Amino acid sequence: NHDPVPIRELAGAMVALEAIIHRTPRVFEQLFPGTQIQRVDVLVDKLQSGSLTEDFLIKFLFQDQANFDTFVGKLRKLTGMDKLSAANPLFAVVVIALLLAGAQQAVSLLAGDDSKPDPVLQQTSNTIINIGAEATELTPQQFEAIIRSAAGNKAERTALAKSALEVVAPARRNPGARIVFDNTAATTVTPSVIGAIPQSLAGDDAEPHEVVEDHASVLVQFRATDLDKTQAGWGALIPSISERR
């Protein structure tokens, strides 16, 4: 962007991007079987006005050192750590693939489940899926299936759709604005893609970002407790609801 962006809109976009990034462990745990990622932290490293630039630090917290070593070993075998951000931007590809999945879900919510995918979004998604498949030595169908799985159930897909809309909202202000990941053309959300993403989810059926459900008489397995920790809740597993902590 070359024009000023309201703080509220920028903050909304950053929170929405964080929500999308929080889904990436679902993808990496399937891409690298045996990996368990406890948490992902998203930190702002730099925010620059003018031509808007945001730099983030992404930190994955693994279950233990052995789990981390296994993940790094598998990742290095595929790409080499030195190539991850340049020649093979796997993390950026995963984030964009999730963003595009949310954008396509937004189109589906507005036009109906039987509607045809937007051709611009579909073509861009296919390109990103192919890049991700090549980087991970999977078929495009396998990589796409993992992204779809990470999008979750209907409520989670709706939340992902809203996040996608909020991420691109500041870029709508300037014709020609784009969102660039890793400073590469392959991982750039172009103006045509931004223009193809709906501006809002109209209608009374739009679901909130957070869905609260009551569950009675369920087994809760506490996996991690820290009475001195005030920034995050305890780690727990509820087998009847989800296999995830």
PDB file of C-alpha atoms in Angstrom:
ATOM      1  CA  ASN A   1       0.000   0.000   0.000  1.00  0.00           C
ATOM      2  CA  HIS A   2       1.118   3.558  -0.715  1.00  0.00           C
ATOM      3  CA  ASP A   3      -1.702   5.330   1.114  1.00  0.00           C
ATOM      4  CA  PRO A   4      -2.190   5.343   4.903  1.00  0.00           C
ATOM      5  CA  VAL A   5      -4.071   2.383   6.379  1.00  0.00           C
ATOM      6  CA  PRO A   6      -6.344   2.845   9.416  1.00  0.00           C
ATOM      7  CA  ILE A   7      -4.886   1.207  12.532  1.00  0.00           C
ATOM      8  CA  ARG A   8      -8.078  -0.733  13.196  1.00  0.00           C
ATOM      9  CA  GLU A   9      -7.999  -2.250   9.698  1.00  0.00           C
ATOM     10  CA  LEU A  10      -4.307  -3.053   9.896  1.00  0.00           C
ATOM     11  CA  ALA A  11      -4.700  -4.623  13.350  1.00  0.00           C
ATOM     12  CA  GLY A  12      -7.606  -6.703  12.068  1.00  0.00           C
ATOM     13  CA  ALA A  13      -5.511  -7.947   9.155  1.00  0.00           C
ATOM     14  CA  MET A  14      -2.610  -8.901  11.421  1.00  0.00           C
ATOM     15  CA  VAL A  15      -4.852 -10.740  13.884  1.00  0.00           C
ATOM     16  CA  ALA A  16      -6.499 -12.549  10.962  1.00  0.00           C
ATOM     17  CA  LEU A  17      -3.097 -13.537   9.547  1.00  0.00           C
ATOM     18  CA  GLU A  18      -2.138 -14.853  12.978  1.00  0.00           C
ATOM     19  CA  ALA A  19      -5.308 -16.970  12.994  1.00  0.00           C
ATOM     20  CA  ILE A  20      -4.328 -18.478   9.640  1.00  0.00           C
ATOM     21  CA  ILE A  21      -0.749 -19.115  10.796  1.00  0.00           C
ATOM     22  CA  HIS A  22      -2.107 -20.900  13.870  1.00  0.00           C
ATOM     23  CA  ARG A  23      -3.521 -23.516  11.488  1.00  0.00           C
ATOM     24  CA  THR A  24      -0.148 -24.332   9.938  1.00  0.00           C
ATOM     25  CA  PRO A  25       0.777 -26.993  12.561  1.00  0.00           C
ATOM     26  CA  ARG A  26      -2.164 -29.046  11.273  1.00  0.00           C
ATOM     27  CA  VAL A  27      -0.483 -29.037   7.872  1.00  0.00           C
ATOM     28  CA  PHE A  28       3.090 -29.682   9.011  1.00  0.00           C
ATOM     29  CA  GLU A  29       2.042 -32.517  11.322  1.00  0.00           C
ATOM     30  CA  GLN A  30       0.561 -34.264   8.275  1.00  0.00           C
ATOM     31  CA  LEU A  31       3.426 -33.348   5.950  1.00  0.00           C
ATOM     32  CA  PHE A  32       5.911 -34.775   8.459  1.00  0.00           C
ATOM     33  CA  PRO A  33       4.247 -37.747  10.217  1.00  0.00           C
ATOM     34  CA  GLY A  34       5.408 -38.219  13.776  1.00  0.00           C
ATOM     35  CA  THR A  35       5.812 -34.481  14.353  1.00  0.00           C
ATOM     36  CA  GLN A  36       3.848 -32.916  17.205  1.00  0.00           C
ATOM     37  CA  ILE A  37       3.800 -29.119  17.373  1.00  0.00           C
ATOM     38  CA  GLN A  38       2.576 -27.842  20.720  1.00  0.00           C
ATOM     39  CA  ARG A  39       2.150 -24.177  19.819  1.00  0.00           C
ATOM     40  CA  VAL A  40       3.044 -21.559  17.237  1.00  0.00           C
ATOM     41  CA  ASP A  41       3.878 -17.987  18.274  1.00  0.00           C
ATOM     42  CA  VAL A  42       3.562 -15.085  15.823  1.00  0.00           C
ATOM     43  CA  LEU A  43       5.667 -12.041  16.710  1.00  0.00           C
ATOM     44  CA  VAL A  44       6.006  -8.717  14.870  1.00  0.00           C
ATOM     45  CA  ASP A  45       9.646  -8.036  14.007  1.00  0.00           C
ATOM     46  CA  LYS A  46       9.161  -4.851  11.975  1.00  0.00           C
ATOM     47  CA  LEU A  47       6.285  -2.638  10.847  1.00  0.00           C
ATOM     48  CA  GLN A  48       7.079   0.076   8.318  1.00  0.00           C
ATOM     49  CA  SER A  49       4.751   2.759   6.966  1.00  0.00           C
ATOM     50  CA  GLY A  50       4.818   4.251   3.482  1.00  0.00           C
ATOM     51  CA  SER A  51       4.838   1.219   1.244  1.00  0.00           C
ATOM     52  CA  LEU A  52       3.469  -1.004   3.991  1.00  0.00           C
ATOM     53  CA  THR A  53       5.919  -3.663   5.111  1.00  0.00           C
ATOM     54  CA  GLU A  54       5.391  -6.207   7.875  1.00  0.00           C
ATOM     55  CA  ASP A  55       8.025  -8.693   9.038  1.00  0.00           C
ATOM     56  CA  PHE A  56       7.019 -11.526  11.334  1.00  0.00           C
ATOM     57  CA  LEU A  57       8.898 -14.043  13.437  1.00  0.00           C
ATOM     58  CA  ILE A  58       7.210 -17.428  13.514  1.00  0.00           C
ATOM     59  CA  LYS A  59       8.195 -19.767  16.347  1.00  0.00           C
ATOM     60  CA  PHE A  60       7.083 -23.384  16.510  1.00  0.00           C
ATOM     61  CA  LEU A  61       7.198 -25.051  19.912  1.00  0.00           C
ATOM     62  CA  PHE A  62       7.630 -28.800  19.681  1.00  0.00           C
ATOM     63  CA  GLN A  63       6.695 -31.505  22.151  1.00  0.00           C
ATOM     64  CA  ASP A  64      10.327 -32.228  22.982  1.00  0.00           C
ATOM     65  CA  GLN A  65      13.851 -31.982  21.574  1.00  0.00           C
ATOM     66  CA  ALA A  66      13.590 -35.356  19.834  1.00  0.00           C
ATOM     67  CA  ASN A  67      10.407 -34.211  18.096  1.00  0.00           C
ATOM     68  CA  PHE A  68      12.123 -31.031  16.941  1.00  0.00           C
ATOM     69  CA  ASP A  69      15.172 -32.929  15.683  1.00  0.00           C
ATOM     70  CA  THR A  70      12.935 -35.275  13.694  1.00  0.00           C
ATOM     71  CA  PHE A  71      11.073 -32.355  12.112  1.00  0.00           C
ATOM     72  CA  VAL A  72      14.277 -30.531  11.162  1.00  0.00           C
ATOM     73  CA  GLY A  73      15.801 -33.710   9.782  1.00  0.00           C
ATOM     74  CA  LYS A  74      12.816 -34.404   7.536  1.00  0.00           C
ATOM     75  CA  LEU A  75      12.646 -30.779   6.419  1.00  0.00           C
ATOM     76  CA  ARG A  76      16.356 -30.670   5.607  1.00  0.00           C
ATOM     77  CA  LYS A  77      16.058 -33.896   3.651  1.00  0.00           C
ATOM     78  CA  LEU A  78      13.394 -32.334   1.421  1.00  0.00           C
ATOM     79  CA  THR A  79      14.684 -28.811   0.923  1.00  0.00           C
ATOM     80  CA  GLY A  80      17.738 -27.947   2.960  1.00  0.00           C
ATOM     81  CA  MET A  81      17.150 -25.371   5.684  1.00  0.00           C
ATOM     82  CA  ASP A  82      19.106 -22.742   3.764  1.00  0.00           C
ATOM     83  CA  LYS A  83      16.618 -23.029   0.890  1.00  0.00           C
ATOM     84  CA  LEU A  84      13.434 -22.847   2.931  1.00  0.00           C
ATOM     85  CA  SER A  85      12.878 -19.089   2.598  1.00  0.00           C
ATOM     86  CA  ALA A  86      14.326 -18.514  -0.863  1.00  0.00           C
ATOM     87  CA  ALA A  87      14.304 -21.309  -3.397  1.00  0.00           C
ATOM     88  CA  ASN A  88      11.647 -23.300  -1.574  1.00  0.00           C
ATOM     89  CA  PRO A  89       9.392 -21.075   0.584  1.00  0.00           C
ATOM     90  CA  LEU A  90       7.377 -23.934   2.062  1.00  0.00           C
ATOM     91  CA  PHE A  91       5.982 -22.048   5.055  1.00  0.00           C
ATOM     92  CA  ALA A  92       4.744 -19.153   2.897  1.00  0.00           C
ATOM     93  CA  VAL A  93       3.178 -21.630   0.476  1.00  0.00           C
ATOM     94  CA  VAL A  94       1.257 -23.287   3.313  1.00  0.00           C
ATOM     95  CA  VAL A  95      -0.006 -19.926   4.617  1.00  0.00           C
ATOM     96  CA  ILE A  96      -1.124 -18.779   1.159  1.00  0.00           C
ATOM     97  CA  ALA A  97      -2.764 -22.136   0.451  1.00  0.00           C
ATOM     98  CA  LEU A  98      -4.802 -21.758   3.646  1.00  0.00           C
ATOM     99  CA  LEU A  99      -5.642 -18.142   2.791  1.00  0.00           C
ATOM    100  CA  LEU A 100      -6.872 -19.176  -0.664  1.00  0.00           C
ATOM    101  CA  ALA A 101      -8.893 -22.018   0.863  1.00  0.00           C
ATOM    102  CA  GLY A 102     -10.579 -19.425   3.062  1.00  0.00           C
ATOM    103  CA  ALA A 103     -11.180 -17.149   0.079  1.00  0.00           C
ATOM    104  CA  GLN A 104     -12.783 -19.981  -1.897  1.00  0.00           C
ATOM    105  CA  GLN A 105     -14.940 -20.824   1.123  1.00  0.00           C
ATOM    106  CA  ALA A 106     -16.106 -17.189   1.221  1.00  0.00           C
ATOM    107  CA  VAL A 107     -17.155 -17.406  -2.428  1.00  0.00           C
ATOM    108  CA  SER A 108     -18.985 -20.665  -1.722  1.00  0.00           C
ATOM    109  CA  LEU A 109     -20.813 -19.176   1.291  1.00  0.00           C
ATOM    110  CA  LEU A 110     -22.019 -16.224  -0.762  1.00  0.00           C
ATOM    111  CA  ALA A 111     -22.876 -18.039  -3.990  1.00  0.00           C
ATOM    112  CA  GLY A 112     -23.921 -21.423  -2.603  1.00  0.00           C
ATOM    113  CA  ASP A 113     -22.179 -24.774  -2.331  1.00  0.00           C
ATOM    114  CA  ASP A 114     -23.157 -25.703  -5.890  1.00  0.00           C
ATOM    115  CA  SER A 115     -21.514 -22.618  -7.382  1.00  0.00           C
ATOM    116  CA  LYS A 116     -18.404 -22.889  -9.530  1.00  0.00           C
ATOM    117  CA  PRO A 117     -15.086 -21.796  -7.968  1.00  0.00           C
ATOM    118  CA  ASP A 118     -13.838 -18.351  -8.964  1.00  0.00           C
ATOM    119  CA  PRO A 119     -11.461 -18.965 -11.914  1.00  0.00           C
ATOM    120  CA  VAL A 120      -8.805 -16.527 -10.633  1.00  0.00           C
ATOM    121  CA  LEU A 121      -8.789 -18.051  -7.165  1.00  0.00           C
ATOM    122  CA  GLN A 122      -8.844 -21.570  -8.591  1.00  0.00           C
ATOM    123  CA  GLN A 123      -5.926 -20.969 -10.947  1.00  0.00           C
ATOM    124  CA  THR A 124      -3.838 -19.321  -8.215  1.00  0.00           C
ATOM    125  CA  SER A 125      -4.686 -22.070  -5.752  1.00  0.00           C
ATOM    126  CA  ASN A 126      -3.644 -24.719  -8.277  1.00  0.00           C
ATOM    127  CA  THR A 127      -0.297 -22.960  -8.746  1.00  0.00           C
ATOM    128  CA  ILE A 128       0.342 -22.785  -4.991  1.00  0.00           C
ATOM    129  CA  ILE A 129      -0.722 -26.409  -4.519  1.00  0.00           C
ATOM    130  CA  ASN A 130       1.700 -27.505  -7.235  1.00  0.00           C
ATOM    131  CA  ILE A 131       4.557 -25.567  -5.611  1.00  0.00           C
ATOM    132  CA  GLY A 132       3.761 -27.115  -2.238  1.00  0.00           C
ATOM    133  CA  ALA A 133       3.510 -30.597  -3.710  1.00  0.00           C
ATOM    134  CA  GLU A 134       6.880 -30.266  -5.433  1.00  0.00           C
ATOM    135  CA  ALA A 135       8.509 -28.950  -2.246  1.00  0.00           C
ATOM    136  CA  THR A 136       7.238 -31.864  -0.164  1.00  0.00           C
ATOM    137  CA  GLU A 137       7.532 -34.622  -2.777  1.00  0.00           C
ATOM    138  CA  LEU A 138       3.781 -35.253  -2.737  1.00  0.00           C
ATOM    139  CA  THR A 139       1.251 -35.270  -5.532  1.00  0.00           C
ATOM    140  CA  PRO A 140      -0.845 -32.106  -5.917  1.00  0.00           C
ATOM    141  CA  GLN A 141      -3.902 -34.126  -4.873  1.00  0.00           C
ATOM    142  CA  GLN A 142      -2.191 -35.252  -1.649  1.00  0.00           C
ATOM    143  CA  PHE A 143      -1.011 -31.732  -0.777  1.00  0.00           C
ATOM    144  CA  GLU A 144      -4.454 -30.273  -1.501  1.00  0.00           C
ATOM    145  CA  ALA A 145      -6.092 -32.918   0.702  1.00  0.00           C
ATOM    146  CA  ILE A 146      -3.857 -31.883   3.607  1.00  0.00           C
ATOM    147  CA  ILE A 147      -4.796 -28.219   3.149  1.00  0.00           C
ATOM    148  CA  ARG A 148      -8.490 -29.123   3.031  1.00  0.00           C
ATOM    149  CA  SER A 149      -8.094 -31.173   6.194  1.00  0.00           C
ATOM    150  CA  ALA A 150      -6.429 -28.251   7.953  1.00  0.00           C
ATOM    151  CA  ALA A 151      -9.346 -25.996   6.996  1.00  0.00           C
ATOM    152  CA  GLY A 152     -11.461 -28.046   9.405  1.00  0.00           C
ATOM    153  CA  ASN A 153     -15.214 -28.427   9.779  1.00  0.00           C
ATOM    154  CA  LYS A 154     -17.884 -26.020   8.541  1.00  0.00           C
ATOM    155  CA  ALA A 155     -17.527 -23.583  11.438  1.00  0.00           C
ATOM    156  CA  GLU A 156     -13.729 -23.591  11.105  1.00  0.00           C
ATOM    157  CA  ARG A 157     -13.943 -23.065   7.347  1.00  0.00           C
ATOM    158  CA  THR A 158     -16.231 -20.081   7.901  1.00  0.00           C
ATOM    159  CA  ALA A 159     -13.769 -18.630  10.400  1.00  0.00           C
ATOM    160  CA  LEU A 160     -10.972 -19.208   7.881  1.00  0.00           C
ATOM    161  CA  ALA A 161     -13.034 -17.397   5.224  1.00  0.00           C
ATOM    162  CA  LYS A 162     -13.439 -14.375   7.507  1.00  0.00           C
ATOM    163  CA  SER A 163      -9.725 -14.373   8.276  1.00  0.00           C
ATOM    164  CA  ALA A 164      -8.907 -14.389   4.551  1.00  0.00           C
ATOM    165  CA  LEU A 165     -11.190 -11.393   3.978  1.00  0.00           C
ATOM    166  CA  GLU A 166      -9.602  -9.449   6.828  1.00  0.00           C
ATOM    167  CA  VAL A 167      -6.040 -10.228   5.741  1.00  0.00           C
ATOM    168  CA  VAL A 168      -6.571  -8.652   2.307  1.00  0.00           C
ATOM    169  CA  ALA A 169      -8.744  -5.746   3.532  1.00  0.00           C
ATOM    170  CA  PRO A 170      -5.907  -3.161   3.745  1.00  0.00           C
ATOM    171  CA  ALA A 171      -4.698  -4.086   0.248  1.00  0.00           C
ATOM    172  CA  ARG A 172      -8.121  -3.218  -1.194  1.00  0.00           C
ATOM    173  CA  ARG A 173      -7.484   0.466  -0.498  1.00  0.00           C
ATOM    174  CA  ASN A 174      -4.939   0.885  -3.299  1.00  0.00           C
ATOM    175  CA  PRO A 175      -5.449  -0.391  -6.853  1.00  0.00           C
ATOM    176  CA  GLY A 176      -2.415  -2.487  -7.663  1.00  0.00           C
ATOM    177  CA  ALA A 177      -1.548  -3.276  -4.045  1.00  0.00           C
ATOM    178  CA  ARG A 178      -0.291  -6.784  -3.396  1.00  0.00           C
ATOM    179  CA  ILE A 179       0.690  -8.956  -0.444  1.00  0.00           C
ATOM    180  CA  VAL A 180       4.184 -10.423  -0.702  1.00  0.00           C
ATOM    181  CA  PHE A 181       5.514 -13.348   1.336  1.00  0.00           C
ATOM    182  CA  ASP A 182       9.255 -14.057   1.423  1.00  0.00           C
ATOM    183  CA  ASN A 183       9.892 -11.395  -1.239  1.00  0.00           C
ATOM    184  CA  THR A 184       9.272 -13.812  -4.096  1.00  0.00           C
ATOM    185  CA  ALA A 185       6.880 -13.665  -7.033  1.00  0.00           C
ATOM    186  CA  ALA A 186       5.783 -17.255  -6.469  1.00  0.00           C
ATOM    187  CA  THR A 187       4.394 -16.396  -3.029  1.00  0.00           C
ATOM    188  CA  THR A 188       2.675 -13.115  -3.868  1.00  0.00           C
ATOM    189  CA  VAL A 189      -1.052 -12.461  -3.545  1.00  0.00           C
ATOM    190  CA  THR A 190      -1.634 -10.396  -6.675  1.00  0.00           C
ATOM    191  CA  PRO A 191      -4.147  -7.550  -7.201  1.00  0.00           C
ATOM    192  CA  SER A 192      -6.300  -9.850  -9.359  1.00  0.00           C
ATOM    193  CA  VAL A 193      -6.520 -12.395  -6.532  1.00  0.00           C
ATOM    194  CA  ILE A 194      -7.311  -9.672  -3.982  1.00  0.00           C
ATOM    195  CA  GLY A 195     -10.041  -8.370  -6.293  1.00  0.00           C
ATOM    196  CA  ALA A 196     -11.563 -11.861  -6.589  1.00  0.00           C
ATOM    197  CA  ILE A 197     -11.953 -12.244  -2.816  1.00  0.00           C
ATOM    198  CA  PRO A 198     -15.332 -11.038  -1.487  1.00  0.00           C
ATOM    199  CA  GLN A 199     -15.325  -7.966   0.737  1.00  0.00           C
ATOM    200  CA  SER A 200     -17.685  -9.440   3.326  1.00  0.00           C
ATOM    201  CA  LEU A 201     -19.772 -12.450   4.231  1.00  0.00           C
ATOM    202  CA  ALA A 202     -23.300 -11.109   3.974  1.00  0.00           C
ATOM    203  CA  GLY A 203     -26.313 -12.834   5.447  1.00  0.00           C
ATOM    204  CA  ASP A 204     -27.546 -13.971   8.813  1.00  0.00           C
ATOM    205  CA  ASP A 205     -25.908 -17.394   8.487  1.00  0.00           C
ATOM    206  CA  ALA A 206     -22.375 -16.064   8.748  1.00  0.00           C
ATOM    207  CA  GLU A 207     -20.821 -17.795  11.730  1.00  0.00           C
ATOM    208  CA  PRO A 208     -18.513 -16.121  14.260  1.00  0.00           C
ATOM    209  CA  HIS A 209     -14.761 -16.628  14.502  1.00  0.00           C
ATOM    210  CA  GLU A 210     -15.238 -18.497  17.742  1.00  0.00           C
ATOM    211  CA  VAL A 211     -17.861 -21.161  18.302  1.00  0.00           C
ATOM    212  CA  VAL A 212     -18.743 -22.015  21.910  1.00  0.00           C
ATOM    213  CA  GLU A 213     -20.345 -25.378  22.606  1.00  0.00           C
ATOM    214  CA  ASP A 214     -21.323 -26.968  25.902  1.00  0.00           C
ATOM    215  CA  HIS A 215     -20.282 -30.575  26.501  1.00  0.00           C
ATOM    216  CA  ALA A 216     -21.500 -32.496  29.542  1.00  0.00           C
ATOM    217  CA  SER A 217     -19.894 -35.568  31.111  1.00  0.00           C
ATOM    218  CA  VAL A 218     -16.823 -35.734  28.901  1.00  0.00           C
ATOM    219  CA  LEU A 219     -13.399 -37.145  29.763  1.00  0.00           C
ATOM    220  CA  VAL A 220     -10.639 -34.514  29.877  1.00  0.00           C
ATOM    221  CA  GLN A 221      -7.009 -35.647  29.884  1.00  0.00           C
ATOM    222  CA  PHE A 222      -4.702 -32.925  31.178  1.00  0.00           C
ATOM    223  CA  ARG A 223      -1.346 -33.152  29.397  1.00  0.00           C
ATOM    224  CA  ALA A 224       0.415 -30.048  30.698  1.00  0.00           C
ATOM    225  CA  THR A 225      -0.233 -27.756  33.659  1.00  0.00           C
ATOM    226  CA  ASP A 226       1.661 -24.679  34.806  1.00  0.00           C
ATOM    227  CA  LEU A 227       0.127 -22.666  37.639  1.00  0.00           C
ATOM    228  CA  ASP A 228       2.618 -19.832  37.088  1.00  0.00           C
ATOM    229  CA  LYS A 229       1.838 -19.437  33.412  1.00  0.00           C
ATOM    230  CA  THR A 230      -0.626 -16.598  32.761  1.00  0.00           C
ATOM    231  CA  GLN A 231      -0.305 -16.230  28.992  1.00  0.00           C
ATOM    232  CA  ALA A 232      -1.815 -19.559  27.937  1.00  0.00           C
ATOM    233  CA  GLY A 233      -4.193 -22.201  29.215  1.00  0.00           C
ATOM    234  CA  TRP A 234      -3.363 -25.710  30.274  1.00  0.00           C
ATOM    235  CA  GLY A 235      -2.790 -28.361  27.631  1.00  0.00           C
ATOM    236  CA  ALA A 236      -5.608 -30.901  27.556  1.00  0.00           C
ATOM    237  CA  LEU A 237      -7.111 -33.551  25.331  1.00  0.00           C
ATOM    238  CA  ILE A 238     -10.837 -34.331  25.044  1.00  0.00           C
ATOM    239  CA  PRO A 239     -10.922 -37.591  23.036  1.00  0.00           C
ATOM    240  CA  SER A 240     -14.663 -37.488  22.311  1.00  0.00           C
ATOM    241  CA  ILE A 241     -14.336 -34.067  20.635  1.00  0.00           C
ATOM    242  CA  SER A 242     -10.932 -33.978  18.947  1.00  0.00           C
ATOM    243  CA  GLU A 243      -7.590 -35.734  18.821  1.00  0.00           C
ATOM    244  CA  ARG A 244      -5.814 -32.385  19.039  1.00  0.00           C
ATOM    245  CA  ARG A 245      -4.641 -30.860  22.317  1.00  0.00           C
TER     246      ARG A 245
END
